[in-house]
Amino acid sequence: MKVLVIGGGAREHALCRSLSLDPDVTALHCAPGNAGIAEVAELHQVDALDGAAVARLAGELQADLVVIGPEAPLVAGVADAVRAAGMPCFGPSEEAARLEGSKAFAKDVMAAAGVPTARSYVCTTPEEIDEALDAFGAPYVVKDDGLAAGKGVVVTSDLEQARAHALSCDRVVIEEYLDGPEVSLFAITDGTTVLPLTPAQDFKRALDDDEGPNTGGMGAYSPLPWADPKLVDEVMATVLQPTVDELRRRGTPFSGLLYAGLAITSRGVRVIEFNARFGDPETQVVLARLKTPLASVLLHAANGTLDAEPPLNWRDDAAVTVVVASHNYPGTPRTGDPITGLDEVAEQDAPHAYVLHAGTKRDGDAVVSAGGRVLSVTATGEDLAQARDRAYAAVGRIRLDGSQHRTDIARKAAGQ
């Protein structure tokens, strides 16, 4: 099988790493990729938002499967263009990707499907914003209706900050605050059959102890020793399957990766948000634990034959990923700084720990930073404590001037 992956972050590096280990994959391509992905896949330049260009590249490469990683190309309809050109594509249509592209659309689908979620108001005027903020009170949860690369959500007890964020959005969803721990649960679906993956937890705040601004995610771990063993079955029955069924009923079936961001509240499981693709950095730990070869699962989903896929196999190991971010992330990050220590990790920590590249590029012989989140250092172990120790040992070998990372990823869950 020849596979083309679209994207260039740590999520795509994790996907490419898993696909490169799959004996069914005879050729692996990625566009545009990054310095780390170049070690496992052949890189190509393409405008990821241009469906015709992506379809043309896939045709030139005679790809048997196209996997679209990020949300922006999905919302732009790139998967539709690839399928229209006659190639299997893992990723939802433009219409189905509205589940992530519009918070208001997602709320409408959840209401129709009876999926438990936070009460909310969709606001477009200052008057509506003030009424909604007043109705729910602090802490305020304010979400830009559209895509915002993980930075469109503000959770704050400061009314002025909440109002300012709401006013900066064309259309905004204001909702009740959900208490309790958060869980990410991914499911692969062909629009009918739903195959859940293993749960993970990520860390959205920039600083230790969940302080600082929201980011795209500073680390993750799996499994969740504190979660109810029946959690996946419950979410399948109350969230994932009803959502997939509702979208099919509307004539816009969702085929690809459905990501449910959940809050385990005192009143039960509630959906915080849906995403239409693998989440970053949770993908890094989920795929680290997946034993089943990835390519055939994604191809079955793309071809509508997921019911032929046996249940997924998982390693007993735990996995932890720690994000190394550049100076000033999530503000305007500094880029172009050299990264050293990557060879040391490969020599001293493999195979239990490895580095997945996010915002990197080659500059001559050097690898330099090229984005906000630069690296995802991922490790496995017999339990979370061992995986965590290995991840941080590897982080300690990496040098990137001004870089930052959280020191408490999975600490509580590991009992450390």
Coordinates of C-alpha atoms in Angstrom, one line a residue:
M1 CA 0.0 0.0 0.0
K2 CA 1.3 3.5 -0.9
V3 CA 0.1 6.1 1.6
L4 CA 0.2 9.9 1.4
V5 CA -0.2 11.8 4.7
I6 CA -1.1 15.5 4.6
G7 CA 0.2 17.8 7.3
G8 CA 3.5 18.7 9.1
G9 CA 3.1 18.5 12.8
A10 CA 3.8 16.0 15.6
R11 CA 0.4 14.3 15.0
E12 CA 1.4 13.6 11.4
H13 CA 4.9 12.4 12.6
A14 CA 3.1 10.0 14.9
L15 CA 0.9 8.8 12.1
C16 CA 3.8 8.5 9.7
R17 CA 5.9 6.6 12.4
S18 CA 3.0 4.1 12.9
L19 CA 2.5 3.7 9.2
S20 CA 6.2 3.2 8.6
L21 CA 6.2 0.3 11.0
D22 CA 3.2 -1.3 9.2
P23 CA 4.4 -4.2 6.9
D24 CA 1.6 -3.5 4.5
V25 CA 2.9 0.0 3.7
T26 CA 5.4 -0.2 0.8
A27 CA 5.8 3.5 0.2
L28 CA 5.1 6.4 2.6
H29 CA 4.8 10.1 1.5
C30 CA 4.1 13.2 3.5
A31 CA 3.2 16.8 2.4
P32 CA 4.6 19.1 3.6
G33 CA 6.1 17.1 6.5
N34 CA 8.9 18.3 8.7
A35 CA 12.5 17.5 9.6
G36 CA 11.6 14.5 11.7
I37 CA 9.0 13.1 9.3
A38 CA 11.7 13.2 6.5
E39 CA 13.4 10.3 8.3
V40 CA 10.4 7.9 7.7
A41 CA 8.6 9.3 4.7
E42 CA 9.4 11.0 1.4
L43 CA 8.5 14.7 1.6
H44 CA 6.6 16.8 -1.0
Q45 CA 5.6 20.4 -1.2
V46 CA 1.8 21.1 -1.5
D47 CA -0.7 23.7 -0.4
A48 CA -2.6 21.5 2.1
L49 CA -5.7 23.7 1.7
D50 CA -5.9 23.3 -2.1
G51 CA -7.9 20.1 -2.7
A52 CA -7.1 20.0 -6.4
A53 CA -3.3 20.2 -5.7
V54 CA -3.5 17.5 -3.0
A55 CA -5.6 15.2 -5.4
R56 CA -3.1 15.8 -8.2
L57 CA -0.1 14.9 -5.9
A58 CA -1.9 11.8 -4.7
G59 CA -2.5 10.8 -8.3
E60 CA 1.1 11.4 -9.3
L61 CA 2.2 9.2 -6.4
Q62 CA -0.4 6.5 -7.2
A63 CA -1.4 6.6 -3.6
D64 CA -3.7 3.8 -2.4
L65 CA -4.7 5.9 0.6
V66 CA -4.6 9.6 1.5
V67 CA -4.6 10.5 5.2
I68 CA -5.5 14.1 6.1
G69 CA -4.0 15.1 9.5
P70 CA -5.0 18.7 10.3
E71 CA -8.5 20.2 10.6
A72 CA -8.1 23.2 8.2
P73 CA -7.8 21.1 5.0
L74 CA -10.8 18.9 6.2
V75 CA -13.0 22.0 6.8
A76 CA -11.8 23.3 3.4
G77 CA -13.1 20.2 1.7
V78 CA -9.8 18.6 0.6
A79 CA -11.1 15.1 1.4
D80 CA -13.9 15.6 -1.0
A81 CA -11.5 16.6 -3.8
V82 CA -9.4 13.5 -3.2
R83 CA -12.4 11.2 -3.2
A84 CA -13.8 12.9 -6.3
A85 CA -10.5 12.0 -8.1
G86 CA -11.2 8.4 -7.3
M87 CA -8.8 7.7 -4.4
P88 CA -9.6 6.4 -0.9
C89 CA -9.2 9.2 1.7
F90 CA -9.2 9.0 5.5
G91 CA -10.9 12.2 6.7
P92 CA -14.5 13.6 6.7
S93 CA -16.2 15.6 4.0
E94 CA -16.3 19.4 4.2
E95 CA -20.0 19.1 5.3
A96 CA -19.2 16.5 8.1
A97 CA -16.1 18.4 9.2
R98 CA -18.4 21.3 10.3
L99 CA -18.6 19.2 13.5
E100 CA -15.3 20.9 14.3
G101 CA -15.5 23.9 12.0
S102 CA -18.6 25.3 13.7
K103 CA -19.2 24.9 17.5
A104 CA -22.8 26.0 16.8
F105 CA -23.3 23.2 14.2
A106 CA -21.9 20.7 16.7
K107 CA -24.3 21.8 19.3
D108 CA -27.2 21.4 16.9
V109 CA -26.1 17.9 16.0
M110 CA -25.7 17.0 19.7
A111 CA -29.2 18.3 20.5
A112 CA -30.7 16.3 17.6
A113 CA -28.8 13.1 18.6
G114 CA -29.5 13.5 22.4
V115 CA -25.8 13.7 23.2
P116 CA -25.1 15.1 26.7
T117 CA -23.3 18.4 26.5
A118 CA -23.1 21.8 28.3
R119 CA -26.0 24.2 28.0
S120 CA -25.0 27.0 25.6
Y121 CA -26.0 30.2 23.8
V122 CA -24.9 31.2 20.3
C123 CA -24.3 34.9 20.2
T124 CA -23.6 37.5 17.5
T125 CA -24.4 40.8 19.2
P126 CA -22.9 42.5 22.3
E127 CA -26.4 42.4 23.9
E128 CA -26.6 38.6 23.4
I129 CA -23.1 38.2 24.7
D130 CA -23.9 40.1 27.9
E131 CA -27.1 38.2 28.5
A132 CA -25.3 34.8 28.1
L133 CA -22.4 35.7 30.4
D134 CA -24.9 36.9 33.0
A135 CA -27.0 33.8 32.7
F136 CA -24.2 31.4 33.3
G137 CA -21.9 33.4 35.7
A138 CA -18.3 32.6 36.4
P139 CA -16.3 30.7 35.5
Y140 CA -17.1 31.9 32.0
V141 CA -16.6 29.5 29.0
V142 CA -16.3 31.5 25.7
K143 CA -15.6 29.7 22.4
D144 CA -15.0 31.2 18.9
D145 CA -17.5 29.4 16.7
G146 CA -14.9 28.8 14.0
L147 CA -11.5 27.1 13.8
A148 CA -8.8 28.8 16.0
A149 CA -6.0 26.3 16.1
G150 CA -6.7 25.3 19.7
K151 CA -6.6 28.9 20.9
G152 CA -10.3 30.0 20.4
V153 CA -11.5 29.0 23.9
V154 CA -11.2 31.2 26.9
V155 CA -12.1 29.9 30.4
T156 CA -11.9 32.6 33.0
S157 CA -13.5 34.1 36.1
D158 CA -12.7 37.6 34.8
L159 CA -15.9 39.0 33.2
E160 CA -14.0 41.7 31.2
Q161 CA -11.6 39.1 29.7
A162 CA -14.5 36.8 28.8
R163 CA -16.4 39.7 27.2
A164 CA -13.4 40.9 25.3
H165 CA -12.8 37.5 23.8
A166 CA -16.5 37.1 22.9
L167 CA -16.5 40.5 21.2
S168 CA -13.4 39.6 19.1
C169 CA -15.3 36.7 17.5
D170 CA -17.8 37.0 14.6
R171 CA -20.0 34.4 16.2
V172 CA -19.4 33.0 19.6
V173 CA -20.7 30.1 21.7
I174 CA -21.0 30.8 25.5
E175 CA -21.7 27.8 27.7
E176 CA -21.9 26.6 31.2
Y177 CA -18.7 25.5 32.9
L178 CA -18.3 21.8 33.2
D179 CA -16.6 20.5 36.4
G180 CA -14.5 17.4 36.6
P181 CA -11.5 15.9 34.8
E182 CA -11.3 15.9 31.0
V183 CA -10.8 12.9 28.7
S184 CA -10.1 12.7 25.0
L185 CA -11.6 9.7 23.2
F186 CA -11.0 9.1 19.5
A187 CA -13.0 6.8 17.3
I188 CA -12.3 5.6 13.8
T189 CA -15.6 5.4 11.7
D190 CA -16.7 4.8 8.2
G191 CA -20.0 6.6 8.7
T192 CA -21.8 3.5 10.1
T193 CA -19.4 1.4 12.1
V194 CA -17.5 3.1 15.0
L195 CA -14.3 1.7 16.4
P196 CA -13.2 3.4 19.6
L197 CA -9.5 3.9 20.5
T198 CA -8.1 4.0 24.0
P199 CA -8.8 7.1 26.1
A200 CA -6.1 9.8 26.8
Q201 CA -5.8 13.0 28.8
D202 CA -4.1 16.1 27.5
F203 CA -2.9 19.3 29.3
K204 CA -4.2 22.5 27.7
R205 CA -2.6 25.1 29.9
A206 CA 0.9 26.4 29.2
L207 CA 2.2 26.1 32.7
D208 CA 2.5 23.6 35.6
D209 CA -0.6 23.0 37.8
D210 CA -2.9 24.1 34.9
E211 CA -1.8 27.7 35.1
G212 CA -1.3 30.2 32.3
P213 CA -3.0 30.6 28.9
N214 CA -4.7 27.9 26.8
T215 CA -2.5 26.2 24.2
G216 CA -2.9 23.5 21.6
G217 CA -1.8 21.0 24.3
M218 CA 1.4 20.7 26.3
G219 CA 1.4 16.9 26.9
A220 CA -0.7 13.8 27.2
Y221 CA -0.8 10.3 28.7
S222 CA -2.6 7.0 28.3
P223 CA -4.1 4.9 29.8
L224 CA -6.2 6.6 32.5
P225 CA -5.9 4.6 35.7
W226 CA -8.5 6.7 37.5
A227 CA -11.2 6.3 34.8
D228 CA -14.2 4.0 35.1
P229 CA -13.5 0.8 33.1
K230 CA -16.9 1.2 31.5
L231 CA -16.2 4.7 30.2
V232 CA -15.5 3.7 26.6
D233 CA -18.6 1.6 26.4
E234 CA -20.7 4.5 27.9
V235 CA -19.2 7.1 25.5
M236 CA -19.8 4.8 22.6
A237 CA -23.5 4.4 23.5
T238 CA -24.3 7.9 24.5
V239 CA -21.9 10.1 22.3
L240 CA -20.0 8.5 19.5
Q241 CA -22.6 6.1 17.8
P242 CA -25.5 8.6 18.2
T243 CA -23.4 11.4 16.6
V244 CA -22.3 9.2 13.7
D245 CA -25.9 8.0 13.2
E246 CA -27.3 11.5 13.3
L247 CA -24.9 12.8 10.6
R248 CA -25.7 9.8 8.4
R249 CA -29.4 10.5 8.9
R250 CA -28.8 14.1 7.7
G251 CA -27.2 12.8 4.5
T252 CA -23.7 13.9 5.5
P253 CA -22.1 10.8 6.9
F254 CA -18.9 11.3 8.9
S255 CA -16.0 9.1 7.8
G256 CA -12.6 9.5 9.4
L257 CA -11.5 10.2 12.9
L258 CA -14.2 11.5 15.3
Y259 CA -12.6 13.0 18.5
A260 CA -14.8 13.6 21.6
G261 CA -13.4 16.0 24.2
L262 CA -15.2 15.0 27.4
A263 CA -15.7 16.3 30.9
I264 CA -16.4 13.6 33.6
T265 CA -18.7 15.8 35.7
S266 CA -20.6 15.2 38.9
R267 CA -23.7 14.7 36.7
G268 CA -22.1 12.2 34.3
V269 CA -20.2 12.4 31.0
R270 CA -20.6 15.6 29.0
V271 CA -19.1 16.6 25.6
I272 CA -17.0 19.7 25.6
E273 CA -16.3 19.6 21.9
F274 CA -15.9 17.5 18.9
N275 CA -12.9 17.5 16.5
A276 CA -12.9 15.9 13.0
R277 CA -9.3 14.6 13.2
F278 CA -6.7 13.0 15.4
G279 CA -5.9 15.3 18.4
D280 CA -2.5 16.6 19.1
P281 CA -0.8 15.6 21.5
E282 CA -3.1 12.7 22.4
T283 CA -2.4 10.9 19.1
Q284 CA 1.3 10.6 20.1
V285 CA 0.4 8.5 23.2
V286 CA -2.6 6.6 21.7
L287 CA -0.6 5.4 18.7
A288 CA 2.3 4.5 20.9
R289 CA 0.0 1.9 22.5
L290 CA -1.7 0.6 19.4
K291 CA -0.6 -2.9 18.4
T292 CA -2.9 -3.3 15.4
P293 CA -1.2 -2.2 12.1
L294 CA -2.7 1.2 11.3
A295 CA -2.9 1.3 7.5
S296 CA -5.6 -1.4 7.0
V297 CA -7.8 0.2 9.7
L298 CA -7.6 3.6 8.0
L299 CA -8.2 2.1 4.6
H300 CA -11.3 0.1 5.8
A301 CA -12.7 3.4 7.2
A302 CA -12.0 5.2 3.9
N303 CA -13.7 2.4 1.9
G304 CA -16.8 2.0 4.2
T305 CA -15.8 -1.6 5.2
L306 CA -14.8 -1.0 8.8
D307 CA -17.2 -3.8 9.9
A308 CA -14.6 -6.2 8.4
E309 CA -11.9 -4.9 10.8
P310 CA -11.4 -7.0 14.0
P311 CA -11.3 -5.3 17.4
L312 CA -8.1 -3.3 17.9
N313 CA -5.2 -4.7 19.9
W314 CA -3.5 -2.6 22.6
R315 CA -0.2 -2.9 24.4
D316 CA -0.4 -3.1 28.2
D317 CA 2.3 -0.4 28.3
A318 CA 1.6 3.2 29.4
A319 CA 2.7 6.2 27.3
V320 CA 3.5 9.8 28.1
T321 CA 4.3 12.7 25.8
V322 CA 5.8 16.0 26.8
V323 CA 5.7 19.0 24.4
V324 CA 8.8 21.1 24.1
A325 CA 7.6 24.6 23.0
S326 CA 9.5 27.6 21.7
H327 CA 10.1 30.8 23.6
N328 CA 6.9 32.8 24.1
Y329 CA 4.4 30.1 23.0
P330 CA 1.4 30.4 22.8
G331 CA 2.0 34.0 22.0
T332 CA 4.2 34.9 19.0
P333 CA 6.8 32.1 19.2
R334 CA 10.4 32.7 18.3
T335 CA 11.6 30.4 15.5
G336 CA 14.9 29.6 13.8
D337 CA 16.7 28.4 17.0
P338 CA 18.9 25.3 16.5
I339 CA 17.8 22.1 18.3
T340 CA 20.5 19.7 19.6
G341 CA 20.4 16.5 21.6
L342 CA 18.1 14.6 19.1
D343 CA 20.9 12.1 18.3
E344 CA 21.5 11.5 22.0
V345 CA 17.9 10.6 22.5
A346 CA 18.0 8.2 19.6
E347 CA 21.2 6.6 20.9
Q348 CA 20.4 6.4 24.6
D349 CA 16.6 6.3 25.0
A350 CA 15.4 4.2 22.0
P351 CA 13.2 2.2 21.7
H352 CA 11.3 3.3 24.9
A353 CA 11.6 7.0 24.2
Y354 CA 11.6 8.9 20.9
V355 CA 11.1 12.4 19.5
L356 CA 8.2 13.4 17.3
H357 CA 8.8 16.6 15.4
A358 CA 6.1 19.4 15.3
G359 CA 7.5 22.8 14.4
T360 CA 10.9 21.9 12.9
K361 CA 12.7 22.3 9.6
R362 CA 16.2 21.6 8.2
D363 CA 18.6 24.5 7.9
G364 CA 21.7 22.9 6.2
D365 CA 22.9 20.2 8.5
A366 CA 21.0 21.6 11.5
V367 CA 17.4 21.1 12.7
V368 CA 15.9 24.4 13.8
S369 CA 12.6 25.5 15.4
A370 CA 9.8 26.5 13.0
G371 CA 6.7 26.9 15.1
G372 CA 5.2 27.2 18.6
R373 CA 5.1 23.6 19.6
V374 CA 8.4 22.2 18.4
L375 CA 8.8 18.6 19.6
S376 CA 6.7 15.9 21.3
V377 CA 9.0 13.7 23.4
T378 CA 7.1 10.4 23.8
A379 CA 8.0 7.4 25.9
T380 CA 6.4 4.1 26.9
G381 CA 6.9 2.1 30.1
E382 CA 5.4 -0.7 32.2
D383 CA 3.3 1.9 34.0
L384 CA 2.8 5.7 33.8
A385 CA 5.6 6.4 36.4
Q386 CA 8.2 4.6 34.2
A387 CA 6.9 6.1 31.0
R388 CA 7.0 9.5 32.6
D389 CA 10.5 9.1 33.9
R390 CA 11.7 8.0 30.5
A391 CA 10.0 10.9 28.7
Y392 CA 11.5 13.5 31.0
A393 CA 15.0 11.9 30.8
A394 CA 14.8 12.3 27.1
V395 CA 13.5 15.9 27.4
G396 CA 16.6 16.6 29.5
R397 CA 18.9 15.8 26.6
I398 CA 17.3 18.3 24.2
R399 CA 18.6 21.8 24.0
L400 CA 16.6 24.6 22.4
D401 CA 17.4 28.1 23.5
G402 CA 14.4 29.7 25.5
S403 CA 12.3 26.6 25.2
Q404 CA 9.6 25.7 27.7
H405 CA 7.8 22.5 28.8
R406 CA 5.6 21.5 31.6
T407 CA 7.1 19.4 34.4
D408 CA 3.9 17.8 35.7
I409 CA 2.5 15.9 32.7
A410 CA 0.9 12.7 34.1
R411 CA 2.4 13.3 37.6
K412 CA -0.8 13.0 39.5
A413 CA -2.0 9.9 37.5
A414 CA 1.4 8.3 38.0
G415 CA 1.2 8.8 41.8
Q416 CA 4.4 10.8 41.8

